[in-house]
XYZ file of C-alpha atoms in Angstrom:
85
model
C -114.908 -29.889 -9.245
C -112.197 -27.355 -8.535
C -109.514 -28.766 -6.234
C -109.537 -25.563 -4.172
C -113.225 -26.071 -3.404
C -112.520 -29.633 -2.278
C -109.709 -28.413 -0.023
C -111.917 -25.673 1.384
C -114.751 -28.098 2.048
C -112.384 -30.546 3.743
C -110.844 -27.789 5.878
C -114.326 -26.991 7.203
C -114.884 -30.590 8.295
C -116.367 -32.397 5.286
C -115.025 -35.831 4.501
C -113.619 -36.776 1.115
C -114.797 -39.677 -0.994
C -112.309 -42.042 -2.623
C -113.108 -40.411 -5.971
C -112.378 -36.941 -4.576
C -109.097 -38.166 -3.089
C -108.139 -39.600 -6.482
C -109.035 -36.274 -8.142
C -106.837 -34.426 -5.669
C -104.027 -36.891 -6.272
C -104.287 -36.394 -10.022
C -104.335 -32.621 -9.525
C -101.135 -32.748 -7.468
C -99.394 -34.925 -10.059
C -100.464 -32.531 -12.815
C -99.220 -29.503 -10.903
C -95.879 -31.145 -10.187
C -95.441 -32.130 -13.842
C -96.172 -28.548 -14.920
C -93.868 -26.787 -12.466
C -91.204 -26.482 -15.144
C -93.686 -24.680 -17.430
C -94.681 -21.943 -15.009
C -94.703 -21.057 -11.356
C -97.509 -18.572 -11.961
C -100.258 -21.148 -11.430
C -102.775 -20.593 -8.644
C -101.298 -23.521 -6.725
C -98.331 -21.326 -5.783
C -100.532 -18.659 -4.241
C -101.235 -18.700 -0.511
C -104.475 -20.313 0.578
C -106.812 -18.159 2.673
C -106.031 -18.074 6.397
C -109.204 -19.908 7.400
C -108.300 -22.848 5.164
C -104.733 -23.000 6.489
C -106.090 -22.886 10.032
C -108.658 -25.614 9.283
C -105.864 -27.851 7.993
C -103.560 -27.013 10.928
C -101.031 -25.419 8.591
C -99.238 -22.133 9.057
C -100.746 -18.958 7.643
C -100.008 -18.285 3.944
C -99.316 -21.932 3.118
C -99.476 -22.367 -0.653
C -102.396 -24.242 -2.186
C -100.082 -26.989 -3.471
C -98.877 -27.655 0.092
C -102.459 -27.767 1.378
C -103.205 -30.312 -1.322
C -100.146 -32.385 -0.430
C -100.991 -32.278 3.299
C -104.478 -33.665 2.676
C -103.130 -36.417 0.444
C -100.491 -37.336 3.039
C -103.334 -37.959 5.486
C -105.435 -39.999 3.073
C -102.800 -41.710 0.920
C -99.590 -41.840 2.929
C -96.585 -42.933 0.913
C -95.476 -46.496 1.619
C -92.499 -46.936 3.919
C -89.768 -49.057 2.424
C -87.674 -51.262 4.687
C -84.405 -49.409 3.970
C -86.021 -46.037 4.818
C -87.032 -46.825 8.405
C -85.242 -44.906 11.148
């Protein structure tokens, strides 16, 4: 399934399965690894306003940031002892 469709579905209130979260995680890793190849990928285009609003993000947030925001909610990075405030 297209990651943008998963993001759209989630922004409208659907929950994500563990498999879908893993697919989104893999998509983000792939996009990050390919940044040096091109910044013309769709992930650098702004997501539609209704999706940004559904995710509580500012208007014109890029798809890659929408993806990262969802993953931060579902798979927060571990906090290491030396990184605590």
